[in-house]
Coordinates of C-alpha atoms in Angstrom, one line a residue:
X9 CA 1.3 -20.1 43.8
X10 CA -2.2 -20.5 42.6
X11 CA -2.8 -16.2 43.1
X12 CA 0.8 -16.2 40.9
X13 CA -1.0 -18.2 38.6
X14 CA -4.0 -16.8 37.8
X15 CA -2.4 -13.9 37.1
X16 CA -0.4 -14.9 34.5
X17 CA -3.7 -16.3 32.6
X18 CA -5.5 -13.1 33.2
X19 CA -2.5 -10.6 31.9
X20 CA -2.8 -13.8 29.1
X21 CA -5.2 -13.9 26.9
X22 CA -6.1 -15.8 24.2
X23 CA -4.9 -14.2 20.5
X24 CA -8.1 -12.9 18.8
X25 CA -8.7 -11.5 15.0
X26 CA -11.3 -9.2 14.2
X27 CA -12.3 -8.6 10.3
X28 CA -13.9 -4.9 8.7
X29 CA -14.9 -4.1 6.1
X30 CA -16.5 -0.4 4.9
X31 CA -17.9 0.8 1.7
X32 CA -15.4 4.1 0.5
X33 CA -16.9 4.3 -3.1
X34 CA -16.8 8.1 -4.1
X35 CA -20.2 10.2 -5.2
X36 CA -20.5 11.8 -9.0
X37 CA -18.0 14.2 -9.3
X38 CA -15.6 13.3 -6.9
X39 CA -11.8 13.9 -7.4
X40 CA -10.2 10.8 -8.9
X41 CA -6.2 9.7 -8.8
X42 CA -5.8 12.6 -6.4
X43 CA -7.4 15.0 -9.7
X44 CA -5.2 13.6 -12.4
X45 CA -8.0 11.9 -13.9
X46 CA -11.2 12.2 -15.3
X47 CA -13.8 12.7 -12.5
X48 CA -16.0 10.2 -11.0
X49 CA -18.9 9.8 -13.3
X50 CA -20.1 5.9 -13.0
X51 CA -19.3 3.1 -10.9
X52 CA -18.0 0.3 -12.8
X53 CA -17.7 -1.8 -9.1
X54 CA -17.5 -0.1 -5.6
X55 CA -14.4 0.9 -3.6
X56 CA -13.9 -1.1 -0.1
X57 CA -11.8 -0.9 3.0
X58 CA -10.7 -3.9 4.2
X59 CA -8.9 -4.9 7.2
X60 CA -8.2 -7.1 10.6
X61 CA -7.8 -6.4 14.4
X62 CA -5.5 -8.3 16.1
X63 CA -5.6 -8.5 19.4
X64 CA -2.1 -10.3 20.7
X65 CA -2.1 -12.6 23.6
X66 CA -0.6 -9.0 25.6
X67 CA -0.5 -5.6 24.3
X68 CA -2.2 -3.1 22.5
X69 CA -4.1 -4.3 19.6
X70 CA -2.7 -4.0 16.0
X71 CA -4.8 -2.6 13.1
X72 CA -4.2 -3.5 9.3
X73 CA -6.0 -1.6 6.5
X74 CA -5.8 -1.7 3.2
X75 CA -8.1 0.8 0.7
X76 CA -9.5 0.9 -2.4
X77 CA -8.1 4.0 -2.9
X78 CA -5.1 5.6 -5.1
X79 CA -3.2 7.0 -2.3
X80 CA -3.4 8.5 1.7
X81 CA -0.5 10.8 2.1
X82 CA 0.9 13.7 4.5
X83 CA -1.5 14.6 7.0
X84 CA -4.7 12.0 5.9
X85 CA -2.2 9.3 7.0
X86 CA -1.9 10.6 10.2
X87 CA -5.6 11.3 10.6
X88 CA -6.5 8.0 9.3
X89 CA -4.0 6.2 11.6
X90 CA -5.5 8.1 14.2
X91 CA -8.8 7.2 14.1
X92 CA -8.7 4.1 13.6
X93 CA -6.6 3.6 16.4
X94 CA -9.2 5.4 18.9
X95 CA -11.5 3.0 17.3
X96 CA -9.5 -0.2 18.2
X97 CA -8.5 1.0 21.5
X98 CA -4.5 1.3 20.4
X99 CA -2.1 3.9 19.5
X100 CA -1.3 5.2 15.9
X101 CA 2.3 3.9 15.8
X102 CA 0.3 0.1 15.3
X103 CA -2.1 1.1 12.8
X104 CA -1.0 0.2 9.1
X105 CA -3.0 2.0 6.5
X106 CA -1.9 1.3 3.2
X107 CA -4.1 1.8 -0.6
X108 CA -3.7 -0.7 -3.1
X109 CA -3.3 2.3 -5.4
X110 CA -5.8 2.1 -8.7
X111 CA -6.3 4.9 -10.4
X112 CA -10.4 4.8 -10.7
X113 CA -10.0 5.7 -7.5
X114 CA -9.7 8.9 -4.8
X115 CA -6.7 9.9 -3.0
X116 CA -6.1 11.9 0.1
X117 CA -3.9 14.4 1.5
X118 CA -5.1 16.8 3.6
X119 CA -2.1 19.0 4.0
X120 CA -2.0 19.7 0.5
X121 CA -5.8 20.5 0.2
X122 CA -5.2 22.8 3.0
X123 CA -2.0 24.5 1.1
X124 CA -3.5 24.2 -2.6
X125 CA -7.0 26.2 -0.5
X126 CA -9.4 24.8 -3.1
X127 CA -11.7 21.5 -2.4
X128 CA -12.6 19.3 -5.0
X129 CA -9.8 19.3 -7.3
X130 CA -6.9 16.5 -5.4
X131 CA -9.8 14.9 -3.3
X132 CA -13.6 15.6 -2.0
X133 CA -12.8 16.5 1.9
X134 CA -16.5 15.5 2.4
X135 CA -16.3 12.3 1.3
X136 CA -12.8 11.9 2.2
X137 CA -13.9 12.2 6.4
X138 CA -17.1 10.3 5.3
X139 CA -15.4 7.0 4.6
X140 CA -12.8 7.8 7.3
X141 CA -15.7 7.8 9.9
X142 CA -17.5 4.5 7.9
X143 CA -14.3 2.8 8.4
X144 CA -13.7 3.6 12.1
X145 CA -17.2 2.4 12.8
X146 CA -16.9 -0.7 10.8
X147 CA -13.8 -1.4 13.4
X148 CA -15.5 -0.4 17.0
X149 CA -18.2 -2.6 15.3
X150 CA -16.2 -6.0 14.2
X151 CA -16.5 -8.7 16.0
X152 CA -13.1 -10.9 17.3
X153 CA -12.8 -14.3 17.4
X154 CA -10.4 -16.8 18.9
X155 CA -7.3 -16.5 16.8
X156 CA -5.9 -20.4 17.3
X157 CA -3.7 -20.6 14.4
X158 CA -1.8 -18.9 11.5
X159 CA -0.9 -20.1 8.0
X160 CA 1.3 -19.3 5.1
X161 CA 1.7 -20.3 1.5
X162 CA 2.6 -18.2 -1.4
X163 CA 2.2 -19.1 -5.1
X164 CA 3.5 -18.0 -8.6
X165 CA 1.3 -15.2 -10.6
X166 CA 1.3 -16.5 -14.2
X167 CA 1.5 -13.7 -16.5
X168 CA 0.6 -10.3 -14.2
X169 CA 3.9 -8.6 -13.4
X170 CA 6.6 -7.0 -15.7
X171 CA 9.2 -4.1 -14.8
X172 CA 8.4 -0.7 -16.4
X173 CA 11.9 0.0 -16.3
X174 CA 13.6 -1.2 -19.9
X175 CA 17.3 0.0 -19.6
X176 CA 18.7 0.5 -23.5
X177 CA 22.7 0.9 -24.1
X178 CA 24.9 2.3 -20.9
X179 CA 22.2 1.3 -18.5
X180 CA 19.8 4.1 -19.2
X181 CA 16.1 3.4 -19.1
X182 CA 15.3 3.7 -23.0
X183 CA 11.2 2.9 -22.6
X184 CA 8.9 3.0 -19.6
X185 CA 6.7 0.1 -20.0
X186 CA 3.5 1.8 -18.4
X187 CA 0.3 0.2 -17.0
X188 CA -0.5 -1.1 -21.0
X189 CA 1.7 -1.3 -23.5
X190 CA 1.0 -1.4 -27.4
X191 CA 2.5 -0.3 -30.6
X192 CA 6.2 -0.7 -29.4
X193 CA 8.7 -3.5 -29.7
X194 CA 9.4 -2.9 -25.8
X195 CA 6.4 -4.5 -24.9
X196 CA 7.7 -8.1 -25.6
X197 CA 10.8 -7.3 -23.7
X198 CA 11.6 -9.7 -20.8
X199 CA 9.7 -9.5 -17.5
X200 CA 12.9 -8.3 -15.6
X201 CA 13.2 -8.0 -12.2
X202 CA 9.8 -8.5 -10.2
X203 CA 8.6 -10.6 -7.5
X204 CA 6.7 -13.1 -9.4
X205 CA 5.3 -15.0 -5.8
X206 CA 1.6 -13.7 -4.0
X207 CA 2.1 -14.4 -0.5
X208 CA -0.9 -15.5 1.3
X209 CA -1.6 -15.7 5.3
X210 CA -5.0 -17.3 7.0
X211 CA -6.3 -16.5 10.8
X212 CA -8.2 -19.6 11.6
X213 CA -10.2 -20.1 14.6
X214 CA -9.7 -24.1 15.2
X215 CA -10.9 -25.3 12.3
X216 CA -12.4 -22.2 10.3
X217 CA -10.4 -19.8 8.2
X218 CA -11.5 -16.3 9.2
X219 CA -9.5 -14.2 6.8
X220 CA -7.0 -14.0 5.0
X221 CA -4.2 -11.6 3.5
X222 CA -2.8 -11.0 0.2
X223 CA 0.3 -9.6 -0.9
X224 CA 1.4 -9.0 -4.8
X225 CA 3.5 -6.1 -6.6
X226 CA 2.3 -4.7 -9.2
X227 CA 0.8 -1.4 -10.5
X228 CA -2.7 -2.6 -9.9
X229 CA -5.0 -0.6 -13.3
X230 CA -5.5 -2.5 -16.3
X231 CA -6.7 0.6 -17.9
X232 CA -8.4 3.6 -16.0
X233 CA -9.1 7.8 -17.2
X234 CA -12.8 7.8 -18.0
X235 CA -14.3 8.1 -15.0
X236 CA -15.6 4.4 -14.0
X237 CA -14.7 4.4 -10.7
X238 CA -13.5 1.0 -10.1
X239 CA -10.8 -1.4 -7.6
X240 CA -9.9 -2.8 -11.1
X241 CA -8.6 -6.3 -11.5
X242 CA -7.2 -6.9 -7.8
X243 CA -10.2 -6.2 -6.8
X244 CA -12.3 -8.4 -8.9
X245 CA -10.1 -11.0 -7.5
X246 CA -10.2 -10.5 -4.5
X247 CA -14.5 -10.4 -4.5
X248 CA -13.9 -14.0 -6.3
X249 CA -12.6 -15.5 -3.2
X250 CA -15.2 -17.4 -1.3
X251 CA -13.3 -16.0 2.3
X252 CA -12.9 -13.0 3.5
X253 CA -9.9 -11.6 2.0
X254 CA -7.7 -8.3 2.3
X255 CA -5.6 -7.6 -0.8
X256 CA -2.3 -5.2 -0.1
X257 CA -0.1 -4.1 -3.1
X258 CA 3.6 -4.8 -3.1
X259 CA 6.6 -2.6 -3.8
X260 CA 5.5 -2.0 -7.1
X261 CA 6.6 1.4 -8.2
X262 CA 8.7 0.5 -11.1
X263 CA 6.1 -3.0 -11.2
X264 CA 2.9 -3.0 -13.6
X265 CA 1.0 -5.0 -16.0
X266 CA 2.4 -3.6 -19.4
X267 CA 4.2 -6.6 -21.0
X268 CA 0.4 -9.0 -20.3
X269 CA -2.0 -6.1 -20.9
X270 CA -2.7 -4.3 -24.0
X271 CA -5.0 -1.8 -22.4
X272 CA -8.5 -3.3 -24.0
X273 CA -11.6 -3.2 -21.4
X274 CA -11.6 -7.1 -21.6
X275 CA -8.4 -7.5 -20.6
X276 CA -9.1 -6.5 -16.7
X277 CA -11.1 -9.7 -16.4
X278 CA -8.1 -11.9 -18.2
X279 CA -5.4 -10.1 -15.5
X280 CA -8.4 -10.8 -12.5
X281 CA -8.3 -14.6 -13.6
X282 CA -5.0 -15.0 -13.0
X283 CA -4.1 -13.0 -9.9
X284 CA -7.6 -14.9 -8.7
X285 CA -6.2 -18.2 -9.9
X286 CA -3.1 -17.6 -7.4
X287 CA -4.9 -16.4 -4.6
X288 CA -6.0 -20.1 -5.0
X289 CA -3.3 -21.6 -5.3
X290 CA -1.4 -19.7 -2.9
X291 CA -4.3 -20.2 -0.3
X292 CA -4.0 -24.2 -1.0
X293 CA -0.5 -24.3 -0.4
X294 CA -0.4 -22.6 3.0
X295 CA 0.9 -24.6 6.2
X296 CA -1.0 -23.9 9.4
X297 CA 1.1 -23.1 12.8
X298 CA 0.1 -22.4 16.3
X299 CA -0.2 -19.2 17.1
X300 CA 2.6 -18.6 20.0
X301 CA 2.8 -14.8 20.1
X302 CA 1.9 -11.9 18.2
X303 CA 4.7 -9.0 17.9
X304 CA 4.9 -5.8 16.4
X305 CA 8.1 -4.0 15.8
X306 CA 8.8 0.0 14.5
X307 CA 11.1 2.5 14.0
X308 CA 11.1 5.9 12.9
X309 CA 12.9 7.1 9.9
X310 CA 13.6 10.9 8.6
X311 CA 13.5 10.5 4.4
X312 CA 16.2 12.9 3.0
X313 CA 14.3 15.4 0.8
X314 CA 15.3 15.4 -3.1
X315 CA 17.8 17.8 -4.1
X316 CA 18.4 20.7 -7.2
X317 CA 17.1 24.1 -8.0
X318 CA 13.4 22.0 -9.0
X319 CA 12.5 20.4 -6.0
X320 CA 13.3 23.8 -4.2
X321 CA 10.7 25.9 -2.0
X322 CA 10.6 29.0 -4.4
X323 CA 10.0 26.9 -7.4
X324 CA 7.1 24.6 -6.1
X325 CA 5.4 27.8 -4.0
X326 CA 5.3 29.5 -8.2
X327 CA 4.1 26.6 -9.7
X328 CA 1.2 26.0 -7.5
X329 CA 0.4 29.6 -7.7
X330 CA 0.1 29.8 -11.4
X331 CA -3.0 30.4 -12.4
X332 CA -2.4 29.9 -16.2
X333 CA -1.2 26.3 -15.4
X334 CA -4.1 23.5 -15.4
X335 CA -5.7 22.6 -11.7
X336 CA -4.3 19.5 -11.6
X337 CA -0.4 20.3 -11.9
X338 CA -1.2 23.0 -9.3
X339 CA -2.8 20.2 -6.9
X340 CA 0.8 18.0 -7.8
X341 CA 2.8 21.0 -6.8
X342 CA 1.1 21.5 -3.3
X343 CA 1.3 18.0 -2.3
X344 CA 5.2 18.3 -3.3
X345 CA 4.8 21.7 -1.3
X346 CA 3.6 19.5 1.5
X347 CA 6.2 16.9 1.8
X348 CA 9.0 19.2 1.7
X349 CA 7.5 21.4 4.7
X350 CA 6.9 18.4 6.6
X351 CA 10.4 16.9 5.9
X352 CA 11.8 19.9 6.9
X353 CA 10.0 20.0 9.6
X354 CA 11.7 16.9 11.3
X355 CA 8.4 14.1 10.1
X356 CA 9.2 10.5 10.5
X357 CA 7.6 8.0 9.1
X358 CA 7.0 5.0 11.0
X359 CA 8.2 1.7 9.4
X360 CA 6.5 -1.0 11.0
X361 CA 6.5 -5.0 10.9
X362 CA 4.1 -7.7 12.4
X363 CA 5.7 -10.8 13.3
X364 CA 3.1 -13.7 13.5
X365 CA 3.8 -17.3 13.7
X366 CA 6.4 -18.2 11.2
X367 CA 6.0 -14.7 9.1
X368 CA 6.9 -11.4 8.9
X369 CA 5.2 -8.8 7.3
X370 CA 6.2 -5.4 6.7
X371 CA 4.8 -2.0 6.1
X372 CA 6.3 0.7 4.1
X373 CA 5.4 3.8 2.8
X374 CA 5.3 5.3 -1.2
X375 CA 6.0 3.7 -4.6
X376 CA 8.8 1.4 -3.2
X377 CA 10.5 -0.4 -5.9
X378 CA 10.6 -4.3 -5.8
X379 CA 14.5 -4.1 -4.9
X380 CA 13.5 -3.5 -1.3
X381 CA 10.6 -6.1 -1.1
X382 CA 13.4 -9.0 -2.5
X383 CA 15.8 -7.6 -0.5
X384 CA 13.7 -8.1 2.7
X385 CA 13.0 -11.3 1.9
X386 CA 16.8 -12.1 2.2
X387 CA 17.0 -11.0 5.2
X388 CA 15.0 -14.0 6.9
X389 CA 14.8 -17.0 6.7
X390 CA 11.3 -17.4 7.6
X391 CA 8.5 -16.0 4.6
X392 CA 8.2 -12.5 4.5
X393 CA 5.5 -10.2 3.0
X394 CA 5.4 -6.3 2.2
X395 CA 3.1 -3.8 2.2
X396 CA 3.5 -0.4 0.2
X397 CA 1.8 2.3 -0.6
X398 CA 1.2 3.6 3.0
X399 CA 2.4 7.3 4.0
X400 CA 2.0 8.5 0.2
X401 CA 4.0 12.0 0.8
X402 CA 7.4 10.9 -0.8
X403 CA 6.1 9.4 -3.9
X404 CA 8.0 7.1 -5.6
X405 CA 11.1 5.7 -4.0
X406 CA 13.8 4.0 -6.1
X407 CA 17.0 2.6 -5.8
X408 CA 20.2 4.4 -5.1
X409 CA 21.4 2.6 -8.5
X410 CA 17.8 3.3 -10.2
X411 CA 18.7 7.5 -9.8
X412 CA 21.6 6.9 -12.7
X413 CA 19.7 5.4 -14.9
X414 CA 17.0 8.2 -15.9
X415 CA 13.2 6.9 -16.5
X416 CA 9.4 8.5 -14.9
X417 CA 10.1 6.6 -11.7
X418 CA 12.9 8.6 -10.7
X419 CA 12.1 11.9 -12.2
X420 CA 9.8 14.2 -10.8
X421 CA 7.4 12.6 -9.3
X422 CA 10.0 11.1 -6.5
X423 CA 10.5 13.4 -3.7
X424 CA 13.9 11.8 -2.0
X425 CA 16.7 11.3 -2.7
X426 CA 19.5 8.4 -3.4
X427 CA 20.4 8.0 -0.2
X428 CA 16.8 6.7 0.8
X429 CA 18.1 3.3 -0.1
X430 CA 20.6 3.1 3.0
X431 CA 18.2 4.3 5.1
X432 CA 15.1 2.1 4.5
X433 CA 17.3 -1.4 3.9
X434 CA 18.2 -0.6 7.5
X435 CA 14.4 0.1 8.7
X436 CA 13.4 -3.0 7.3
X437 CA 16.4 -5.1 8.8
X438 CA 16.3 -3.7 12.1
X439 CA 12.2 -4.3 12.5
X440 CA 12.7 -7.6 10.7
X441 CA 15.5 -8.7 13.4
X442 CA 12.7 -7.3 16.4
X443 CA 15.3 -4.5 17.2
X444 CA 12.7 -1.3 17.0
X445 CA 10.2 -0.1 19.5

């Protein structure tokens, strides 16, 4: 009996939390908004990667990251999930990168550097393994602690979020309401459909708060395009925190800032004050709870490619090739390049949730509308929190419904198709309900 017993309390271990953190700001000249944008030129406020280790009572540890950056797709998720897994001593499959997704910022995707054959016009490889290796190092190097207890509060955002998405007669989007918005009566439209609650979650070691996670949607620039390299307003919130805090955007794709922001440099502080101010709030209002078990659940899901003569082999392969077009719609073109060879290909992309204490919290990949992160939340009864913006590769992902209705969100720049919807609702339910891997 007493062998039988010690056992159990050495296969049992005490819950631990580990915090990183790791500078990813880029040098002069380095690719910004995956080379949409203006080069890096100044540094209006450094880029950081910030994240936890948890190490559950059993299993393998969990990793959650979340970057400074404007997006990690194709093959750079896989690298990234890679090594930071050999760096926490677990496998890939629970390593969650996601980028809170300004603008000021760099983005990564290997494949398509590798495909497009020129460096330094979607991303700086140099600096791109750089901060990968910074960030692996910051999380062989961070330090756990006792992880006794878990708590959760959430709190309204006063004035942030607004859909982009303003549908005009027979349900077609008539305006995009874009990161600002000036000079248009659409700008004073309603707020629409968003998800106007931050949720907040708090590792405590008996009675210290360790860290803590944040989770909002919304399109997170205020204004961006000259080349201040910058985290913007979520992450002048976040640094206003007196804890250590990780900031992960929402499904925000059809989410931004366009109805409260008019675009003028001052603004940025106005929108930080009142994400900051909820933070706050949201931290104030959490309950604590026991921590009883930490569990991670996953499954697998293929993401049907986008159909028509457009999002066709032949036609991306000649529009990456032309050399009379500008550098940066050829370096679009190769990452669409990439995501339809690895979707045809057979890649899945892992969607993945943590269950701790009385929350869930779920990772997804691309520009995931809201729809998805409300519908989640009906799905449980306990408090649920999503992370988007992870595996970059499909883009933006709407609605079955949003398809019909025209707008940017489902044009071009999404690379699958309606019947994404069916598919993802049923990822998230299953790992919400603990039925994945």
């Amino acid at each position: 009996m007493l062998r039988r017993t010690f056992l159990a309390l050495a296969i049992r271990r005490p819950s631990r939390v580990a915090p990183f953190e790791a500078d990813i700001t880029p040098p002069p000249g380095a690719p910004l908004c995956l080379g949409l944008v203006k080069p890096a030129g100044t540094v209006a406020d450094p880029l950081r990667a910030r994240g936890v280790v948890l190490y559950p009572g059993r299993g393998r540890p969990i990793v959650l990251c979340a970057l400074d950056w404007v997006a990690i797709g194709n093959g750079s998720q896989d690298q990234w999930k890679a090594a930071l897994a050999r760096a926490a001593g677990t496998e890939p499959v629970r390593v969650a990168v996601h980028t809170v997704h300004q603008h000021d910022a760099p983005g990564v995707d290997s494949s398509a550097a590798t495909l497009l054959g020129m460096d330094g016009v979607l991303q700086s490889s140099a600096h791109a393994r750089a901060s990968m290796a910074r960030v692996a190092a910051a999380v062989r190097a961070a330090r756990p602690r006792t992880l006794t207890h878990v708590s959760v509060g959430e709190a309204r955002v006063d004035r942030v979020a607004s859909n982009r998405r303003i549908l005009g007669a027979g349900g077609r989007v008539a305006f995009v309401r874009y990161t600002a918005c000036r000079d248009s009566p659409h700008c004073a439209a309603p707020e629409g459909v968003i998800d106007p609650m931050l949720k907040s979650i708090g590792f405590w070691d008996g009675a210290e708060r360790v860290a803590g996670l944040c989770y909002y949607a919304t399109h997170p620039m205020s204004h961006y395009g000259k080349g201040a390299v910058s985290a913007d307003f979520p992450g002048m919130a976040r640094a206003s925190q007196e804890e250590f805090t990780v900031y992960f955007t929402g499904a925000a794709g059809n989410i931004g800032a366009g109805k409260y922001n008019d675009g003028a440099p001052e603004t940025r502080k106005v929108l930080a004050g009142r994400l900051a101010a909820a933070m706050q709030a949201a931290r104030a209002a959490e309950r604590r709870h026991p921590v009883d078990a930490i569990r991670w659940s996953a499954v697998s899901v293929r993401l049907p490619h986008r159909e028509g003569s457009e999002f066709g082999e032949e036609a991306i392969v000649a529009a990456m090739r032309d050399t009379r077009s500008e550098l940066k719609f050829r370096a679009n073109a190769a990452r669409y390049l990439a995501w339809l060879r690895l979707t045809k290909a057979g890649r899945a992309i892992p969607v993945t949730c943590l269950h701790l204490g009385p929350a869930h919290v779920l990772h997804l990949p691309g520009e995931l509308f809201v729809e998805y992160q409300l519908a989640a939340q009906k799905e449980a009864a306990e408090p649920v929190a999503l992370a988007a913006y992870g595996d970059y590769g499909p883009m933006y992902i709407g609605t079955a419904k949003a398809y019909t209705e025209g707008g940017y969100e489902t044009g071009p720049v999404s690379r699958v198709a309606p019947a994404v919807e069916e598919i993802l609702l049923e990822a998230q339910r299953r790992v919400l309900r603990r039925t994945g891997s």
